[in-house]
GROMACS .gro file of C-alpha atoms in nm:
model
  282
    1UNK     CA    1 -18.052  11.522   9.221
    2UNK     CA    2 -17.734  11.293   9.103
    3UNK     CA    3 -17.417  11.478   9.073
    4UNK     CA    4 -17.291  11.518   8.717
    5UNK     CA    5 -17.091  11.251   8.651
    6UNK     CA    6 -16.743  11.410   8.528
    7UNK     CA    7 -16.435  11.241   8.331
    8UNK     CA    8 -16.077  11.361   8.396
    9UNK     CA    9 -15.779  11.349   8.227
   10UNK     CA   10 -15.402  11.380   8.296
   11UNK     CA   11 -15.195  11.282   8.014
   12UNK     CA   12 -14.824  11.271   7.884
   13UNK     CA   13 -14.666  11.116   7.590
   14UNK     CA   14 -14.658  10.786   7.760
   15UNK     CA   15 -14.967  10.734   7.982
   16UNK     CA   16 -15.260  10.894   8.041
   17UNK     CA   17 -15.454  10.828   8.397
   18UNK     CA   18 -15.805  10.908   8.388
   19UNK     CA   19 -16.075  10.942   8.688
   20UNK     CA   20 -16.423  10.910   8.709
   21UNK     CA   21 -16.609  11.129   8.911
   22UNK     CA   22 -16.963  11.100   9.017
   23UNK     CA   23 -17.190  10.923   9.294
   24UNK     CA   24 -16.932  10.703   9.381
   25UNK     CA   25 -16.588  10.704   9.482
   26UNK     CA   26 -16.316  10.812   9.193
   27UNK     CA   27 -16.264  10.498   8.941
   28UNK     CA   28 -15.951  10.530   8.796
   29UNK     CA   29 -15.833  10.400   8.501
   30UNK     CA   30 -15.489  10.374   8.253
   31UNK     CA   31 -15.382  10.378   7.919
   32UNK     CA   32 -15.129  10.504   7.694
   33UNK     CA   33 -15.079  10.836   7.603
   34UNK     CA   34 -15.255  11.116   7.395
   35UNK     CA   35 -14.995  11.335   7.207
   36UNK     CA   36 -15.131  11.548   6.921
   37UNK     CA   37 -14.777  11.598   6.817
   38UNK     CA   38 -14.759  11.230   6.730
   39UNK     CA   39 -15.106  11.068   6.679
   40UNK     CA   40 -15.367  11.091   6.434
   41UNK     CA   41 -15.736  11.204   6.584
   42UNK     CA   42 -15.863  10.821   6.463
   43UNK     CA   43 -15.541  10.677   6.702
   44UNK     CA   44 -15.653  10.922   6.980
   45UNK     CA   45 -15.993  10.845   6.963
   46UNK     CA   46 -15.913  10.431   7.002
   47UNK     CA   47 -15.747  10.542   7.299
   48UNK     CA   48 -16.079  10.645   7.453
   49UNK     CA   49 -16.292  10.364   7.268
   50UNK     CA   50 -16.068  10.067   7.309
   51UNK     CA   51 -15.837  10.136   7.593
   52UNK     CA   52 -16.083  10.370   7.804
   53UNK     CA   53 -16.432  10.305   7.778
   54UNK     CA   54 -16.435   9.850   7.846
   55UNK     CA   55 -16.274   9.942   8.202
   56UNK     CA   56 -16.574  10.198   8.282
   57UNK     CA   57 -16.852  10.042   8.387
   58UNK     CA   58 -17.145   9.947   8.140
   59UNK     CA   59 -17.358  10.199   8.035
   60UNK     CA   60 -17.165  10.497   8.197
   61UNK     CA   61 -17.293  10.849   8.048
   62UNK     CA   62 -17.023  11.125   8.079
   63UNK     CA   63 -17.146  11.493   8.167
   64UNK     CA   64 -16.832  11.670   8.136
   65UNK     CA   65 -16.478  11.580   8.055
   66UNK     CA   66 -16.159  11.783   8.190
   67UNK     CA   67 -15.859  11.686   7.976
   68UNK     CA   68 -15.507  11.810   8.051
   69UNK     CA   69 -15.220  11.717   7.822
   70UNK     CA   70 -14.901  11.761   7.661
   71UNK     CA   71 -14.853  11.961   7.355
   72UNK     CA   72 -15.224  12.135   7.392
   73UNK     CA   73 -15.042  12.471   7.461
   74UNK     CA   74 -15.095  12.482   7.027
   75UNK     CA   75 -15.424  12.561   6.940
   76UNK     CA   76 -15.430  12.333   6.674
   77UNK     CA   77 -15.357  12.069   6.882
   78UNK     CA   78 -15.600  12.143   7.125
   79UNK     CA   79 -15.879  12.157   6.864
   80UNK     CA   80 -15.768  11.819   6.791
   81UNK     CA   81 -15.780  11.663   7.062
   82UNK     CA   82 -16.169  11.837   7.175
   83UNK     CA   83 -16.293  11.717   6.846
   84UNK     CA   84 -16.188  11.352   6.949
   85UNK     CA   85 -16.377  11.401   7.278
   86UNK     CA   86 -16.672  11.534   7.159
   87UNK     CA   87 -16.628  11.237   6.904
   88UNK     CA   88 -16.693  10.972   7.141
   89UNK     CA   89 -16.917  11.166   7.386
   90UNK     CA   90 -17.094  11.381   7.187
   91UNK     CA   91 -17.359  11.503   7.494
   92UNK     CA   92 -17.053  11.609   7.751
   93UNK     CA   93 -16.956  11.929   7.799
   94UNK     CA   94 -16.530  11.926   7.686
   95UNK     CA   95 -16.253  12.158   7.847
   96UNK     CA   96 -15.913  12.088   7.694
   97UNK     CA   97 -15.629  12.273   7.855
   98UNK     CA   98 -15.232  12.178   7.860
   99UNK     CA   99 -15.066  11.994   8.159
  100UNK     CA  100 -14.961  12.358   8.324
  101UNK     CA  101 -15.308  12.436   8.377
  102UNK     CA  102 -15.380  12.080   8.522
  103UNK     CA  103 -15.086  12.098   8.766
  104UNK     CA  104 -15.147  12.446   8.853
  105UNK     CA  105 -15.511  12.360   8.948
  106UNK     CA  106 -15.418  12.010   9.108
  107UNK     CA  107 -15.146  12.222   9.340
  108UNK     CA  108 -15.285  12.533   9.432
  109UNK     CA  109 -15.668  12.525   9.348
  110UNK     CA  110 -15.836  12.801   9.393
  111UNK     CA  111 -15.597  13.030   9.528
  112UNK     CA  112 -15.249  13.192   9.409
  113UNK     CA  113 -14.913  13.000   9.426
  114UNK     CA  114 -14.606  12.875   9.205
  115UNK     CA  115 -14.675  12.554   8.991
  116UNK     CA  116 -14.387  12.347   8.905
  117UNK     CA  117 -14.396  12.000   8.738
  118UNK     CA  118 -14.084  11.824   8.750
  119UNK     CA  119 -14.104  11.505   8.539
  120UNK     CA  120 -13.939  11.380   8.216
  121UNK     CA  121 -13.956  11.770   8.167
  122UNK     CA  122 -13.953  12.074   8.364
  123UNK     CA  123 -14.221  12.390   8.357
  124UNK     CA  124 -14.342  12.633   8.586
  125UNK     CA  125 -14.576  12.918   8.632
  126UNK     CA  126 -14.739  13.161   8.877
  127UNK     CA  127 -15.102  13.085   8.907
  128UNK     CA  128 -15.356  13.376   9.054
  129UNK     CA  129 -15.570  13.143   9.157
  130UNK     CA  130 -15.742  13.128   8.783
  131UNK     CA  131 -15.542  13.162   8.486
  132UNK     CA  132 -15.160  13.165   8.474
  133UNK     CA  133 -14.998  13.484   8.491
  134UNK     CA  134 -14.634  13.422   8.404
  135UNK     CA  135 -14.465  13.162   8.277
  136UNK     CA  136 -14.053  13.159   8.200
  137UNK     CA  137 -13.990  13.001   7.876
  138UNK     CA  138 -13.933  12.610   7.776
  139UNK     CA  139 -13.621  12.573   7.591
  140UNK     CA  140 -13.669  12.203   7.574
  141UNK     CA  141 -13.419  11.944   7.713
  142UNK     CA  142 -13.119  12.041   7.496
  143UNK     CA  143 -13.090  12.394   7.589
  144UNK     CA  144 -13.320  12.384   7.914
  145UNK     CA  145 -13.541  12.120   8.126
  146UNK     CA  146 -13.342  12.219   8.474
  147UNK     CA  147 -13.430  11.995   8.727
  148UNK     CA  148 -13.596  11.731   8.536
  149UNK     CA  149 -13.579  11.409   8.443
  150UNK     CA  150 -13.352  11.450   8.096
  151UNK     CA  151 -13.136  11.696   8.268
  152UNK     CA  152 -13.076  11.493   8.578
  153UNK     CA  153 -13.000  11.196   8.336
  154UNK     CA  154 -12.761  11.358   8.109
  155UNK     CA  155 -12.545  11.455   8.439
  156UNK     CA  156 -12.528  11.064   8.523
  157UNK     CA  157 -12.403  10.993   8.191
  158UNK     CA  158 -12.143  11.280   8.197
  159UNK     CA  159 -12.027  11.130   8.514
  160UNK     CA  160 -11.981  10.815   8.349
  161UNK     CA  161 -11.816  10.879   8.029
  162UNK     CA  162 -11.640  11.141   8.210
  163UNK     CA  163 -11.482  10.899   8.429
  164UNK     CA  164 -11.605  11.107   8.722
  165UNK     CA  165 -11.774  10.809   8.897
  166UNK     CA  166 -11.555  10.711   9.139
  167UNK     CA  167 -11.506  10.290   9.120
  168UNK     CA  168 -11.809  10.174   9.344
  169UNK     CA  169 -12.069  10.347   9.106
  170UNK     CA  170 -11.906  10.276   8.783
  171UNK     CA  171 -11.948   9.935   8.902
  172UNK     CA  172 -12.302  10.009   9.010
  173UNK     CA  173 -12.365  10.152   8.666
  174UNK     CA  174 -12.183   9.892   8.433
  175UNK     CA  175 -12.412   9.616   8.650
  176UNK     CA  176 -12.740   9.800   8.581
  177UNK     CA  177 -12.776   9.933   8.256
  178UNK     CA  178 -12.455   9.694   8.024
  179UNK     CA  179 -12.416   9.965   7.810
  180UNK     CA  180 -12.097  10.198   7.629
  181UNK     CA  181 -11.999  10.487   7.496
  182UNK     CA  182 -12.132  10.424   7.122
  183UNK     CA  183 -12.436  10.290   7.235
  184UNK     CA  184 -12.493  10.583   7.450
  185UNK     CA  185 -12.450  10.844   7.196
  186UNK     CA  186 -12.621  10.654   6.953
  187UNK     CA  187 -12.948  10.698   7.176
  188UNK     CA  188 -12.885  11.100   7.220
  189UNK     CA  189 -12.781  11.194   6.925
  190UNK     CA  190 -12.932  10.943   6.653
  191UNK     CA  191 -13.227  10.785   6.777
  192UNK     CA  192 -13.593  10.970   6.846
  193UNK     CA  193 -13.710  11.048   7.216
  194UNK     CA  194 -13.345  11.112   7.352
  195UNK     CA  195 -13.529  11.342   7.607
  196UNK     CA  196 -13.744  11.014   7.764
  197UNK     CA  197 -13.376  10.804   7.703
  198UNK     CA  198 -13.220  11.070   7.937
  199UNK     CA  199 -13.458  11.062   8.195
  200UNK     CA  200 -13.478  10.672   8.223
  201UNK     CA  201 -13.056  10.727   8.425
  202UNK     CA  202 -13.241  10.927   8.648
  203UNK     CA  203 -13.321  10.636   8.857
  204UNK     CA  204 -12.982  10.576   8.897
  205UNK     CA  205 -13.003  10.879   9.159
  206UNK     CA  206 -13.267  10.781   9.384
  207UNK     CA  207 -13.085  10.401   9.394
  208UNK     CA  208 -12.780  10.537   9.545
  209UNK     CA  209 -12.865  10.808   9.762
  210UNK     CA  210 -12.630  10.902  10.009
  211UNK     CA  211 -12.303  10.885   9.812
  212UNK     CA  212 -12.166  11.250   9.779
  213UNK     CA  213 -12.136  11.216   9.394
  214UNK     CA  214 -12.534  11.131   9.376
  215UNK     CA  215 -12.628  11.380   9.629
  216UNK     CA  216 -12.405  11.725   9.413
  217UNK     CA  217 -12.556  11.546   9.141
  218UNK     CA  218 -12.904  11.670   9.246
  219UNK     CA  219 -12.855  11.912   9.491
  220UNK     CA  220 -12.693  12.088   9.182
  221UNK     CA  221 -12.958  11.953   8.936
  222UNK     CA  222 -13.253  12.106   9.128
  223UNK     CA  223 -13.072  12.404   9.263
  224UNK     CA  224 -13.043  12.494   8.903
  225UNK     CA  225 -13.424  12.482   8.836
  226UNK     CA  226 -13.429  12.725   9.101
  227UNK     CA  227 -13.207  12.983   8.994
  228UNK     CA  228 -13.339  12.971   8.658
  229UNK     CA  229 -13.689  12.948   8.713
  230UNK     CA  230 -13.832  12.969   9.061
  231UNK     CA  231 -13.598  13.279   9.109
  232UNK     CA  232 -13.734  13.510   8.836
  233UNK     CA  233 -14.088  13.478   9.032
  234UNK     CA  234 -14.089  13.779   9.257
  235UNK     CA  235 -14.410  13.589   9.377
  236UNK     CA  236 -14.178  13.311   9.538
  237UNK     CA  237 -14.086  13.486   9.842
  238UNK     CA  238 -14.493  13.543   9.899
  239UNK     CA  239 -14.698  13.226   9.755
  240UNK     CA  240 -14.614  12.935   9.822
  241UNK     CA  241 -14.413  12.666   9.601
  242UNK     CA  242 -14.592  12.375   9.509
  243UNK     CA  243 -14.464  12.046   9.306
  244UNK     CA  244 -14.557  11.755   9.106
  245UNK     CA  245 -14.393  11.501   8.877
  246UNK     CA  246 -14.215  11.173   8.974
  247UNK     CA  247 -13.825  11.385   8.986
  248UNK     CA  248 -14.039  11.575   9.260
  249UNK     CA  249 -14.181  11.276   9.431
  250UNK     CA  250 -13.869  11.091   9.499
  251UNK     CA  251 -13.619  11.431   9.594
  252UNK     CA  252 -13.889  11.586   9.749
  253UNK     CA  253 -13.658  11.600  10.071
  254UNK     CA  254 -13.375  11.768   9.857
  255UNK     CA  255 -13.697  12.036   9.752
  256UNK     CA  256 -13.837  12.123  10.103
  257UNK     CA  257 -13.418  12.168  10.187
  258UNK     CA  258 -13.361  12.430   9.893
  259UNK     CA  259 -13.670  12.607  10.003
  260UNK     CA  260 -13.591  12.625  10.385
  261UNK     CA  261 -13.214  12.720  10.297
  262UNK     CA  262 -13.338  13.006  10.009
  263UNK     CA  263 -13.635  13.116  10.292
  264UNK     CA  264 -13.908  13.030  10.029
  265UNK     CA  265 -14.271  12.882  10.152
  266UNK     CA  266 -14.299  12.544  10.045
  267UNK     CA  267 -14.636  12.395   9.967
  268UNK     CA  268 -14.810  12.060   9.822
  269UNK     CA  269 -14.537  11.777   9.669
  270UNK     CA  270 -14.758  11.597   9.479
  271UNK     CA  271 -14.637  11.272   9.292
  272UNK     CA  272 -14.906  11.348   9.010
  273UNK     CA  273 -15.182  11.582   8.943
  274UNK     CA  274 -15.449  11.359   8.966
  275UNK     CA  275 -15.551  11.354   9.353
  276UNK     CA  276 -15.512  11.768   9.362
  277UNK     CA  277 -15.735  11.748   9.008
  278UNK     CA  278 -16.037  11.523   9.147
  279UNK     CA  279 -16.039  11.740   9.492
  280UNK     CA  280 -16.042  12.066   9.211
  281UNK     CA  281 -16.332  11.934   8.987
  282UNK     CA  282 -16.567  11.783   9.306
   0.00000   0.00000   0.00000
């Protein structure tokens, strides 16, 4: 009997990386971004009919589709986006959940452990193996976001308007990104998406490792996201941690120190869901 074939999903505002499971080794495929927040269900369902389906392979007939996303923690928004699914395959079988669930399945599938994604944004959550038991609140990347992205961004730019930098990386950082003060603030405080402007000085970090300005920079940065997050888990001392997201990709090594000095089990660093996500849904 031929396995079902099964279509999954991992999206963000940006990009959305998709995988095709069946017979066959995972095809995987990417376009932009599906956020209900933003786009209309006729500009989500383009995504899937002219982005999507012409890389698939001719004639492909989708059993079931997993989709994890950003902003689906809304009902409404999750309505919206299954409707566009079931849109374009009408036959499948459609399970839309938010990007939580998908990292908390990719990370610890089937048994308990703490999620964390640390991208553009921050989140985390204890998973019991099936549904998500806690999870501290989002305040967003004014008031919260530790660890992420945004918030590891907005300390490079303090240290550069601050005059904190010491000569070496204000060089570095005039060379790079040929920018000022009013242009700068123009970007956080004016212009739409400051969050994803934030998080784009974040690569400023992982170019200059090893100078001790770059190194408090995150060892701060992601020590924070501990004490405000991984900390009010009493589950952290007994289930393993477990990341994803590209902030946790690259300072992975500054993770697996934080949890060796706090005594805390570290788990799975993954750079995205996706590989813990087609090993779940198999």
């Amino acid at each position: 009997m031929a396995a079902r074939t099964k279509l999954i999903a991992d999206s963000g505002s940006t990009k959305t990386e998709w995988a095709l499971l069946g017979d066959h080794e995972p095809g995987i495929f990417n376009t932009q971004g599906v956020s209900p927040y933003f786009q209309t269900a006729e500009q989500i369902r383009q995504i899937m009919e002219v982005e999507l389906i012409p890389q698939m392979p001719a004639g492909t007939v989708i059993d079931e589709v997993y989709f994890y996303g950003t902003g689906l923690a809304q009902q409404k928004n999750t309505q919206l986006v299954t409707a566009c699914l079931k849109a374009v395959w009408p036959s499948a079988v459609v399970d839309v959940n938010h990007d939580l669930m998908g990292a908390a399945r990719a990370l610890c599938g089937r048994t308990p452990g703490i999620a964390s994604i640390l991208g553009t944004g921050s989140n985390s959550c204890f998973f019991d193996g099936t549904t998500i038991v806690k999870n501290n609140p989002g305040l967003g990347y004014i008031l919260g976001d530790e660890g992420s992205g945004a918030y590891l961004g907005r300390k490079v730019l303090q240290y550069y308007l601050y005059n904190t930098f010491d000569e070496e990386l204000m060089a570095r950082f005039d060379l790079k990104y040929q920018t000022n003060k009013d242009e700068i603030l123009e970007n956080v405080y004016r212009k739409p998406l400051a969050n994803r402007y934030l998080s784009t000085y974040s690569t400023f970090l992982s170019e200059n490792r090893g100078h001790f300005l770059i190194e408090n920079i995150l060892e701060d940065g992601l020590n924070d996201f501990f004490f405000n997050h991984l900390y009010k888990y009493r589950e952290s001392w007994t289930t393993a941690l477990h990341f994803t997201g590209g902030i946790a990709w690259h300072f992975r090594d500054i993770l697996k120190e934080l949890c060796e000095l706090y005594e805390l089990p570290i788990g799975k660093i993954l750079r995205t869901p996706m590989e813990g996500l087609i090993e779940y849904h198999r």
